[in-house]
Amino acid sequence: MRVAVKNALAIAGVAALAGVAFALWTHYRAVDLSEALSRQETGSRLRIAAESYYAHRDLPESASLDDASAPAPLVAAVRAGSFATYVDADAADPAVWAGTEVGGHVLTVHDPYAEQARLLAQLDQALVLGVVALLLVSGALAVFIGQRLARRIGAASATALRIADGELAARVGNTIAGAGRDEVTALGGAVDAMAAELRARLEAERRVTADIAHELRTPVTGLVTAAELLPPGRPSELVRDRVSRLRGLIEDVLEVARLETDGEQGAPERIGADLLAERAAAAEKPVRLEVAEPAEVDTDPRRVQRILVNLLRNAHRHGRPPVVLSVCGATLTVADHGPGFPADLLADGPRRFRTGRAERGGGHGLGLTIAAGQARVIGAELRFGTAESGGARADLVLG
């Protein structure tokens, strides 16, 4: 249930309870006052009638002895005592009765109560309407307040998700600015402080990684040159292979660092998606190329080549053949028949220096990270999933 609905129900419920309690108190208080005044007035007339009976054996016109229409509870109370009043508000002709015993007879006086009953009924109707109006007004006010709070929380949540997706420059405080200083504002400030600290740490980590790679580049270049001067033989081949891998790793780290600085820009041109696939398939054999629907796209061919080669290389290294590169419009798909991507990569995307699961082999996580970074630069969408064969599947959707 949304916060606005919860807030509206809570406020409306409290207002309804308060309104009903006030209405009930007002009703019973009005009934008590009305009956008390009527009993007092009718009782005064009964005393006058009793004094007249004792003094002159005469009764006023409104008084009577042993009236058969007198309410039974009143007669019983008079027989048990000396004076009693009774309000018969539920009768067809409401009346207030007063009675006392004189000379073994029951002397009674009664006054009409219909007008008082009508006024009390009107009061009850007004109270009911007031409670309904209070419920509607409080509900509308609660919905307004709840929606305002929900919008602020929703805006803060959306910004927090943008930060989680890597947009570390986003700030919650900017989305709820001018809304006052309350708990939501305090929460936004805490999220902004966390995002700023996270951004600073990531920037420091990137700088350290890039600096280390730059520092290693020069000695590794010297190692490559020295390895080329070694005499032919198996030991020399092993040294050259390891140096080449080290050099490739350093170049990948530097490329990741460049992509994470948001300073890279693509150089788009009009080209066929099938031609891009053919170039990548020729660079990373063996690949089964399938063109279902050729199309022309505006993109950076060099960066697309880098993405596809990395995806194909990952499929060859961690999957099982056959590796398929298919083209359907502006979507290029790389699929293998291996164990598939790990669940954390499908959920969070590729991360540098995070290897896959054991059955897909080891790695540094740089190839897929570079592919995702290059896709961001050219405005393409790179999706990771599971192929129909159960292996890994990567869809590159070009803009």
Coordinates of C-alpha atoms in Angstrom, one line a residue:
M1 CA 0.0 0.0 0.0
R2 CA 1.3 3.4 -1.0
V3 CA 2.4 6.0 1.7
A4 CA -0.3 8.4 0.5
V5 CA -3.0 5.9 0.9
K6 CA -1.7 4.8 4.4
N7 CA -1.5 8.4 5.5
A8 CA -5.0 9.2 4.2
L9 CA -6.5 6.2 5.9
A10 CA -4.7 7.0 9.2
I11 CA -5.7 10.7 9.3
A12 CA -9.3 10.0 8.1
G13 CA -9.6 7.2 10.7
V14 CA -8.5 9.4 13.5
A15 CA -10.7 12.2 12.4
A16 CA -13.7 9.8 12.1
L17 CA -13.1 8.5 15.6
A18 CA -12.8 12.0 17.0
G19 CA -15.9 13.1 15.1
V20 CA -18.0 10.1 16.2
A21 CA -16.9 10.5 19.8
F22 CA -17.8 14.2 19.8
A23 CA -21.1 13.6 18.1
L24 CA -22.0 10.9 20.7
W25 CA -21.0 13.1 23.6
T26 CA -23.0 16.1 22.1
H27 CA -26.1 13.8 21.5
Y28 CA -26.2 12.4 25.0
R29 CA -25.4 15.8 26.6
A30 CA -28.2 17.4 24.7
V31 CA -30.7 14.6 25.6
D32 CA -29.7 14.9 29.2
L33 CA -30.2 18.7 29.3
S34 CA -33.5 18.5 27.4
E35 CA -34.9 15.9 29.6
A36 CA -33.6 17.6 32.8
L37 CA -35.3 20.9 31.8
S38 CA -38.6 19.1 30.9
R39 CA -38.6 17.1 34.1
Q40 CA -38.0 20.2 36.1
E41 CA -40.8 22.1 34.4
T42 CA -43.3 19.2 34.6
G43 CA -42.3 18.5 38.2
S44 CA -43.0 22.2 39.2
R45 CA -46.4 21.9 37.7
L46 CA -47.0 18.7 39.6
R47 CA -46.1 20.3 42.9
I48 CA -48.6 23.2 42.2
A49 CA -51.3 20.6 41.4
A50 CA -50.6 18.7 44.6
E51 CA -50.7 21.8 46.7
S52 CA -54.0 22.8 45.0
Y53 CA -55.4 19.3 45.7
Y54 CA -54.5 19.4 49.4
A55 CA -55.7 22.9 49.9
H56 CA -58.9 22.9 47.9
R57 CA -59.5 19.3 46.7
D58 CA -59.3 20.8 43.3
L59 CA -57.0 19.9 40.4
P60 CA -55.8 22.0 37.5
E61 CA -57.0 20.9 34.0
S62 CA -53.7 19.3 33.1
A63 CA -53.5 17.1 36.3
S64 CA -55.4 13.9 36.8
L65 CA -55.8 11.2 39.5
D66 CA -55.1 7.5 38.6
D67 CA -54.8 8.3 34.9
A68 CA -55.0 5.0 33.0
S69 CA -52.7 6.3 30.3
A70 CA -49.9 7.0 32.7
P71 CA -46.8 5.0 31.9
A72 CA -46.5 1.8 34.0
P73 CA -42.9 2.6 35.1
L74 CA -44.0 6.0 36.4
V75 CA -46.9 4.4 38.4
A76 CA -44.6 1.8 39.8
A77 CA -42.1 4.4 40.9
V78 CA -44.8 6.5 42.5
R79 CA -46.2 3.5 44.4
A80 CA -42.7 2.8 45.6
G81 CA -41.9 6.3 46.7
S82 CA -43.5 9.7 46.7
F83 CA -42.3 11.6 43.6
A84 CA -41.1 10.5 40.1
T85 CA -40.7 11.8 36.6
Y86 CA -40.7 9.9 33.4
V87 CA -39.8 10.8 29.8
D88 CA -41.7 8.8 27.2
A89 CA -39.8 9.8 24.1
D90 CA -40.5 6.7 22.1
A91 CA -44.2 6.9 22.2
A92 CA -46.3 8.0 19.2
D93 CA -47.1 11.2 21.1
P94 CA -43.9 11.8 23.2
A95 CA -44.5 13.3 26.6
V96 CA -42.9 14.1 30.0
W97 CA -44.7 12.8 33.0
A98 CA -44.5 13.6 36.7
G99 CA -46.3 11.8 39.4
T100 CA -46.8 11.6 43.2
E101 CA -49.1 9.9 45.6
V102 CA -51.9 11.9 47.3
G103 CA -54.5 10.3 49.6
G104 CA -53.8 6.8 48.2
H105 CA -54.2 8.0 44.6
V106 CA -51.6 8.6 41.9
L107 CA -51.5 12.3 40.9
T108 CA -49.9 12.8 37.5
V109 CA -49.1 15.7 35.2
H110 CA -47.8 15.4 31.7
D111 CA -46.4 17.9 29.1
P112 CA -45.8 17.3 25.4
Y113 CA -42.3 16.3 24.4
A114 CA -42.7 16.2 20.6
E115 CA -41.0 19.5 20.0
Q116 CA -38.0 18.6 22.0
A117 CA -37.8 15.2 20.3
R118 CA -37.9 16.9 16.9
L119 CA -35.1 19.3 17.9
L120 CA -33.0 16.4 19.1
A121 CA -33.6 14.5 15.9
Q122 CA -32.5 17.6 13.9
L123 CA -29.4 17.8 16.1
D124 CA -28.6 14.2 15.5
Q125 CA -29.0 14.7 11.7
A126 CA -26.7 17.8 11.9
L127 CA -24.1 15.8 13.9
V128 CA -24.1 13.0 11.3
L129 CA -23.7 15.4 8.5
G130 CA -20.9 17.1 10.4
V131 CA -19.1 13.8 10.9
V132 CA -19.4 12.9 7.2
A133 CA -18.1 16.4 6.2
L134 CA -15.2 16.1 8.7
L135 CA -14.4 12.7 7.2
L136 CA -14.4 14.0 3.7
V137 CA -12.4 17.1 4.5
S138 CA -9.8 15.2 6.6
G139 CA -9.6 12.5 3.9
A140 CA -8.9 15.1 1.2
L141 CA -6.4 16.9 3.3
A142 CA -4.7 13.6 4.2
V143 CA -4.6 12.6 0.5
F144 CA -3.0 16.0 -0.4
I145 CA -0.4 15.7 2.4
G146 CA 0.2 12.0 1.6
Q147 CA 0.7 12.6 -2.1
R148 CA 3.1 15.5 -1.4
L149 CA 5.1 13.2 0.9
A150 CA 4.9 10.3 -1.5
R151 CA 6.2 12.5 -4.4
R152 CA 9.1 13.7 -2.3
I153 CA 10.0 10.1 -1.3
G154 CA 9.5 8.9 -4.8
A155 CA 11.8 11.6 -6.2
A156 CA 14.4 10.8 -3.6
S157 CA 14.1 7.0 -4.4
A158 CA 14.5 7.7 -8.1
T159 CA 17.6 9.8 -7.5
A160 CA 19.0 7.1 -5.2
L161 CA 18.5 4.5 -8.0
R162 CA 20.3 6.8 -10.4
I163 CA 23.2 7.0 -8.0
A164 CA 23.1 3.2 -7.7
D165 CA 23.3 2.9 -11.5
G166 CA 26.5 4.9 -11.5
E167 CA 25.3 8.5 -11.9
L168 CA 27.2 9.7 -8.8
A169 CA 26.8 13.4 -9.6
A170 CA 23.0 13.1 -8.9
R171 CA 21.8 14.6 -5.6
V172 CA 18.6 13.9 -3.7
G173 CA 18.6 17.3 -2.2
N174 CA 18.1 18.9 -5.6
T175 CA 15.0 16.9 -6.2
I176 CA 13.3 17.8 -2.9
A177 CA 14.7 21.4 -2.6
G178 CA 12.5 23.9 -0.9
A179 CA 10.3 21.3 0.9
G180 CA 11.4 22.2 4.4
R181 CA 13.6 20.6 6.9
D182 CA 12.1 17.3 8.0
E183 CA 13.0 13.6 8.1
V184 CA 12.8 13.3 4.3
T185 CA 15.1 16.2 3.9
A186 CA 17.5 14.7 6.5
L187 CA 17.4 11.3 4.6
G188 CA 18.1 13.1 1.3
G189 CA 21.1 14.8 2.9
A190 CA 22.4 11.5 4.3
V191 CA 22.1 9.9 0.8
D192 CA 23.8 12.8 -0.8
A193 CA 26.7 12.6 1.7
M194 CA 27.0 8.9 1.1
A195 CA 27.0 9.5 -2.7
A196 CA 29.7 12.2 -2.4
E197 CA 31.9 10.0 -0.2
L198 CA 31.3 7.0 -2.6
R199 CA 32.2 9.2 -5.6
A200 CA 35.4 10.5 -3.9
R201 CA 36.5 7.0 -3.1
L202 CA 35.8 5.7 -6.6
E203 CA 37.6 8.6 -8.1
A204 CA 40.6 7.9 -5.8
E205 CA 40.5 4.2 -6.8
R206 CA 40.3 5.0 -10.5
R207 CA 43.2 7.5 -10.2
V208 CA 45.3 4.9 -8.3
T209 CA 44.5 2.2 -10.8
A210 CA 45.3 4.5 -13.8
D211 CA 48.5 5.7 -12.1
I212 CA 49.7 2.2 -11.5
A213 CA 48.9 1.2 -15.0
H214 CA 50.8 4.2 -16.4
E215 CA 53.8 3.5 -14.2
L216 CA 53.8 -0.1 -15.3
R217 CA 53.5 0.8 -19.0
T218 CA 57.1 1.9 -19.4
P219 CA 58.9 -1.1 -17.7
V220 CA 56.5 -3.5 -19.5
T221 CA 57.4 -1.9 -22.8
G222 CA 61.0 -2.5 -22.0
L223 CA 60.2 -6.1 -21.1
V224 CA 58.5 -6.5 -24.5
T225 CA 61.6 -5.1 -26.3
A226 CA 63.9 -7.3 -24.2
A227 CA 61.8 -10.4 -24.8
E228 CA 62.0 -9.9 -28.6
L229 CA 65.8 -10.0 -28.2
L230 CA 65.9 -13.4 -26.5
P231 CA 67.2 -16.3 -28.6
P232 CA 64.6 -18.6 -30.1
G233 CA 63.4 -21.4 -27.9
R234 CA 60.6 -22.6 -25.7
P235 CA 61.7 -20.5 -22.6
S236 CA 61.7 -17.4 -24.8
E237 CA 58.2 -18.1 -26.1
L238 CA 56.9 -18.5 -22.6
V239 CA 58.5 -15.2 -21.6
R240 CA 57.1 -13.4 -24.7
D241 CA 53.6 -14.9 -24.0
R242 CA 53.6 -13.8 -20.3
V243 CA 54.9 -10.3 -21.2
S244 CA 52.3 -10.0 -23.9
R245 CA 49.5 -10.9 -21.5
L246 CA 50.8 -8.4 -19.0
R247 CA 50.9 -5.7 -21.6
G248 CA 47.4 -6.5 -22.7
L249 CA 46.2 -6.4 -19.1
I250 CA 47.8 -3.0 -18.5
E251 CA 46.2 -1.6 -21.8
D252 CA 42.8 -2.9 -20.7
V253 CA 43.2 -1.3 -17.3
L254 CA 44.1 2.0 -18.9
E255 CA 41.1 1.7 -21.3
V256 CA 38.7 1.1 -18.4
A257 CA 40.1 4.1 -16.6
R258 CA 39.5 6.3 -19.7
L259 CA 36.0 5.0 -20.1
E260 CA 35.1 5.7 -16.5
T261 CA 36.2 9.4 -16.7
D262 CA 33.2 10.2 -19.0
G263 CA 35.5 12.0 -21.3
E264 CA 35.3 9.6 -24.3
Q265 CA 33.2 10.5 -27.3
G266 CA 32.2 8.4 -30.3
A267 CA 32.7 9.2 -34.0
P268 CA 29.4 8.0 -35.6
E269 CA 29.0 7.2 -39.3
R270 CA 26.4 5.4 -41.4
I271 CA 27.3 1.7 -41.8
G272 CA 25.5 -1.7 -42.1
A273 CA 25.1 -3.7 -39.0
D274 CA 25.9 -6.9 -41.0
L275 CA 29.2 -5.4 -42.1
L276 CA 30.1 -4.7 -38.5
A277 CA 29.3 -8.3 -37.6
E278 CA 31.4 -9.6 -40.5
R279 CA 34.4 -7.7 -39.4
A280 CA 34.2 -8.9 -35.8
A281 CA 33.6 -12.5 -36.9
A282 CA 36.7 -12.3 -39.1
A283 CA 38.8 -11.0 -36.2
E284 CA 37.7 -13.7 -33.7
K285 CA 37.3 -17.0 -35.5
P286 CA 35.7 -19.5 -35.4
V287 CA 32.2 -17.8 -35.3
R288 CA 29.0 -18.8 -36.9
L289 CA 27.5 -15.6 -38.5
E290 CA 23.8 -15.4 -39.0
V291 CA 22.2 -12.3 -40.6
A292 CA 18.4 -12.4 -40.3
E293 CA 17.6 -8.8 -41.1
P294 CA 20.3 -6.4 -42.2
A295 CA 20.0 -2.7 -41.4
E296 CA 22.1 0.4 -41.5
V297 CA 22.9 2.3 -38.3
D298 CA 24.6 5.5 -37.2
T299 CA 27.4 4.4 -34.8
D300 CA 31.2 4.4 -34.2
P301 CA 32.5 1.3 -36.1
R302 CA 35.8 1.2 -34.2
R303 CA 34.0 1.1 -30.8
V304 CA 31.4 -1.4 -32.0
Q305 CA 34.3 -3.6 -33.3
R306 CA 35.9 -3.4 -29.8
I307 CA 32.6 -4.4 -28.2
L308 CA 31.9 -7.4 -30.5
V309 CA 35.5 -8.7 -30.3
N310 CA 35.4 -8.6 -26.5
L311 CA 32.1 -10.4 -26.4
L312 CA 33.3 -13.1 -28.9
R313 CA 36.6 -13.4 -27.0
N314 CA 34.7 -13.9 -23.8
A315 CA 32.4 -16.5 -25.4
H316 CA 35.5 -18.4 -26.8
R317 CA 37.3 -18.3 -23.5
H318 CA 34.5 -19.0 -21.1
G319 CA 31.8 -20.7 -23.1
R320 CA 31.6 -23.7 -25.4
P321 CA 31.3 -23.8 -29.2
P322 CA 29.5 -23.1 -31.4
V323 CA 29.8 -19.3 -30.8
V324 CA 27.1 -17.5 -32.8
L325 CA 27.0 -13.9 -33.9
S326 CA 23.6 -13.0 -35.2
V327 CA 22.2 -9.7 -36.8
C328 CA 18.6 -8.7 -36.5
G329 CA 18.1 -5.1 -37.5
A330 CA 20.1 -2.9 -35.2
T331 CA 20.6 -5.7 -32.7
L332 CA 23.7 -7.8 -32.7
T333 CA 23.7 -10.9 -30.5
V334 CA 26.6 -13.1 -29.3
A335 CA 25.7 -16.4 -27.9
D336 CA 27.6 -19.6 -26.8
H337 CA 26.6 -23.0 -25.6
G338 CA 28.5 -22.9 -22.3
P339 CA 27.2 -22.7 -18.7
G340 CA 26.0 -19.1 -19.1
F341 CA 26.7 -15.9 -17.2
P342 CA 26.8 -16.0 -13.4
A343 CA 23.7 -14.7 -11.6
D344 CA 25.5 -11.7 -10.0
L345 CA 26.6 -10.5 -13.5
L346 CA 23.0 -10.8 -14.8
A347 CA 21.8 -8.8 -11.8
D348 CA 24.4 -6.1 -11.5
G349 CA 26.2 -6.1 -14.8
P350 CA 30.0 -6.6 -15.4
R351 CA 32.5 -5.3 -12.9
R352 CA 36.2 -4.9 -13.3
F353 CA 38.4 -7.5 -11.6
R354 CA 35.4 -9.6 -10.8
T355 CA 35.7 -13.1 -12.3
G356 CA 32.9 -15.4 -13.4
R357 CA 31.8 -18.6 -11.9
A358 CA 34.2 -21.5 -11.8
E359 CA 32.7 -23.5 -14.7
R360 CA 33.1 -20.5 -17.0
G361 CA 36.8 -20.2 -16.1
G362 CA 38.8 -17.4 -14.6
G363 CA 39.4 -13.9 -15.8
H364 CA 39.8 -10.3 -14.7
G365 CA 36.3 -9.0 -15.7
L366 CA 37.9 -6.3 -17.9
G367 CA 36.6 -7.5 -21.3
L368 CA 32.9 -7.2 -20.5
T369 CA 33.6 -4.1 -18.5
I370 CA 35.2 -2.5 -21.5
A371 CA 32.4 -3.6 -23.7
A372 CA 29.8 -2.1 -21.4
G373 CA 31.8 1.2 -21.2
Q374 CA 32.2 1.4 -25.0
A375 CA 28.4 0.8 -25.4
R376 CA 27.7 3.8 -23.0
V377 CA 30.0 6.0 -25.1
I378 CA 28.2 5.3 -28.4
G379 CA 24.8 5.4 -26.8
A380 CA 24.1 1.7 -27.3
E381 CA 22.4 -0.7 -25.0
L382 CA 24.3 -3.9 -23.9
R383 CA 22.1 -6.5 -22.3
F384 CA 23.3 -9.8 -20.7
G385 CA 21.1 -12.8 -20.5
T386 CA 20.7 -16.5 -21.1
A387 CA 20.5 -18.1 -24.6
E388 CA 18.0 -20.7 -25.6
S389 CA 20.7 -23.3 -25.5
G390 CA 21.4 -22.3 -21.8
G391 CA 24.7 -20.6 -22.6
A392 CA 25.6 -16.9 -22.3
R393 CA 23.9 -14.3 -24.5
A394 CA 24.8 -10.7 -25.0
D395 CA 22.6 -8.3 -27.1
L396 CA 24.1 -5.1 -28.4
V397 CA 21.3 -2.7 -29.5
L398 CA 22.7 0.1 -31.6
G399 CA 21.0 3.5 -31.6

